């Protein structure tokens, strides 16, 4: 076997080239006669020896800027040259239709966006996947999972158009989802979205970084399901196609080591290294591919560099001195982009013109051939070889770093241009040039009109396209919902202690954990529950679950835990049920999303409970929660140790006074701030019935606290308590003729109860007390009622309005959250309405001091009530009331202190 010479650069500083040559000859001989395995062994021995004998040497973390897979090792392309030509032609058609979709939408409405250049660079990467690797779900196979780069969506639509799953009419309504409805059809969403195209897209990847971390945790979740015996191991793969710019997002790289540690060989990343992001080059002064090679390789991934197309192979072969590889090593990405943006003559002069040897290599090609030299990510044969190697690789996840040109084929208008990302207008000449370059069978007139093109159904290429997808199980992407309805146990079976608490002391966090422990034992539902924590299980009193259901570990437990003697010992097991994600809220929520969407992605309903410090949820990982909402997740998010004044002694980073306000902005998030364990039981039961039985695409956000208190039993016989808990409020302490009504939620309810007692005792005022379990649900109901009144002339009042209909006593509302939360129902309160809240920075102190500081304690609620009554109108009266209540009226406001 003829072997290429090694890079001559190494010889340039060589003191003894002859000796070097002998060593290299010896190595070559070993490879030729004993094979690469033996060569690897000898190199390992040499490096061990070098270390022992004090030679400080470490292998470079980067390989040269050439393909990892040698041309000689590429498998033949399935179907040979004919199939290759057909697939290239199909890709050209998709490029055209994708481009047409964007240009037409923009011609119709100048304000409509869309991207051409990203898909232009990714088309071949997608096509090889679609034709040979992405296997759809069938009756007997679970299917591969593909995370598509979001702004390449036009290309995915273009393929679906040829496949027949999207119509030409639908393509015509790309990014016009509202207009489309007026025409009795559906529009195509800008980016993948399972609400907007519910039978099509599975994963919302539009926010950069969400796709990579989600893909990793999804691959890991599939292993979890397999190891727990809930899903058959079928060698399914998770593929993720992402941008090189996207890799700058912290989330993109956050879980690389987890993927390697867990040996996720069911995971393949394809990074489309077109070297550009939106504004310009990703790493103008370096090589993004090499940087990613170091990061992924260092984390333990199998890295495949796919940089140059087949037409470069003869050049590398002819390059006896290694000068070509050397020049490529030295050419930084910004320069590679300039080469992409310019023609063959320019590349001859500026790239091949660098040295006499390169000039000689360049002389073997015409300018046009130089212009058409493809990068690896545009060569289907090489892409196939990389995907094939990736899907056969065992023991590690694989990343394919595929070099492409951004705006490939867009000519002078777009290829490699700084501005290409947002290019959506193409003039007639550019369109004709594009047609010629990709040999599209369309006339000048069709071209100028940017008409969609679809070959006849019985044409060779269409038959090929359909055959390939039939063999791979059907069309993709496709979102299905075929999950069984899970039986929901009766609340008495797992929450009796809460419904009939009878004054027992506990916190709502304890109550939640107790319910969870009981649900895990349920014969039907139990195994579908996925408890998830981010290194806070002990904080929330969940250590008993370690022993009860075990912590999932793909390796089992290879050590004897320090606390083996204790009944609650730290038990890791291959079939463990708890996902203990360590200190990674982003990781934990990604696991939660995988579990919460399993009903659709795997047809296997799971019910995740992710329990975390409430401050580190919506605020810290809000965008991942949005993505879960987009994905129609079903499950429970439990914001524990919640409440700005209730998590005493922790300080400002931890004290959450805002999560409910953010939760209210997520349309399918149903949020509650219960005060009592029995309220929590009703909410958990309701959530399970809606998500598991009625199969509603909602998820629950419930805050619980660590404040111990005597828990009352659920009021018996009182009308509307359960219904009120679900809808957002119910009357806890009624008064026949109330002077004032106090509304409060969560931990502040007890302050309202104490305020009512103070009002009666000190001032003879009758106060009614209402428990508000969800200001957000009340506000949503109010908005809907108000709209019905406005649009339909309905006379139905909002639930809050009806609840507070009797009399017009002033209403005071307080919670452990900022005032905008109770403010959200102001429009529907049929009386004078005053809100109190915890606006400002949290700080450490006792609960009593914090409630005084934020003015949500019982005395402040009582004072606010008195001010609304005739007895509290004059400054003198108020001063006296404050004295009686022990309040300092000239204290600083919490937001100023
Ligand atoms: C979190 C987030 N920030 C910014 C954007 C806007 N955005 C969309 S595409 C893009 C550039 C993407 O570059 P790259 O990942 O290299 O993909 P390419 O289009 O070059 O293939 C940006 C900044 C986004 N979608 N999400």
Coordinates of N, CA and C and ligand atoms in Angstrom, one line a residue, residues 118 121 149 151 206-208 243-246 249 272 274 276-278 282 406 421, ligand 1:
X118 N -28.5 29.2 5.3 CA -28.2 28.1 6.2 C -28.5 26.8 5.6
X121 N -26.3 25.6 2.9 CA -25.0 25.0 3.4 C -25.3 23.6 4.0
X149 N -31.7 21.7 12.7 CA -31.3 23.1 12.9 C -32.4 24.0 12.4
X151 N -33.3 27.2 11.6 CA -33.4 28.1 10.5 C -33.1 27.4 9.1
X206 N -35.6 26.5 17.8 CA -35.3 27.9 17.3 C -34.4 28.7 18.2
X207 N -34.4 28.4 19.5 CA -33.6 29.1 20.4 C -32.2 28.4 20.5
X208 N -31.2 29.0 20.0 CA -29.9 28.3 19.9 C -29.4 27.7 21.2
X243 N -25.7 24.3 14.2 CA -24.7 25.3 13.5 C -23.4 25.4 14.3
X244 N -22.4 25.8 13.6 CA -21.1 26.0 14.3 C -21.2 27.2 15.2
X245 N -21.9 28.2 14.8 CA -22.1 29.4 15.6 C -22.9 29.0 16.9
X246 N -23.8 28.2 16.7 CA -24.7 27.7 17.8 C -23.9 27.1 19.0
X249 N -23.2 28.8 22.3 CA -24.1 28.9 23.5 C -23.6 28.0 24.6
X272 N -22.7 21.7 11.4 CA -22.6 22.3 10.0 C -21.6 23.4 10.1
X274 N -20.2 25.9 8.5 CA -20.1 26.8 7.4 C -19.2 28.0 7.7
X276 N -19.5 30.5 9.4 CA -20.2 31.8 9.6 C -21.3 31.7 10.6
X277 N -21.6 32.8 11.2 CA -22.8 32.9 12.0 C -23.6 34.0 11.4
X278 N -24.3 34.8 12.2 CA -25.2 35.8 11.6 C -24.4 37.0 11.2
X282 N -17.4 32.7 12.5 CA -17.5 32.2 13.9 C -16.2 32.4 14.5
X406 N -21.4 28.6 3.6 CA -22.7 29.3 3.9 C -23.2 29.9 2.6
X421 N -26.5 35.5 5.8 CA -27.5 34.9 6.7 C -28.9 35.4 6.5
Ligands
LIG1 C1 -30.7 32.0 21.7 C2 -30.6 32.6 20.3 N1 -29.9 33.7 20.1 C3 -29.9 34.2 18.8 C4 -30.6 33.7 17.8 C5 -30.6 34.3 16.4 N2 -30.0 33.6 15.4 C6 -30.6 32.7 14.6 S1 -29.6 31.9 13.6 C7 -28.2 32.7 14.2 C8 -26.9 32.4 13.6 C9 -26.7 31.0 13.6 O1 -25.4 30.7 13.2 P1 -24.9 29.2 13.1 O2 -25.3 28.4 14.3 O3 -23.5 29.2 12.7 O4 -25.8 28.6 11.9 P2 -25.8 28.8 10.3 O5 -27.0 29.7 10.0 O6 -24.5 29.6 10.0 O7 -25.8 27.5 9.7 C10 -28.6 33.6 15.2 C11 -27.7 34.5 15.9 C12 -31.4 32.5 18.1 N3 -32.1 32.0 17.2 N4 -31.4 32.0 19.4

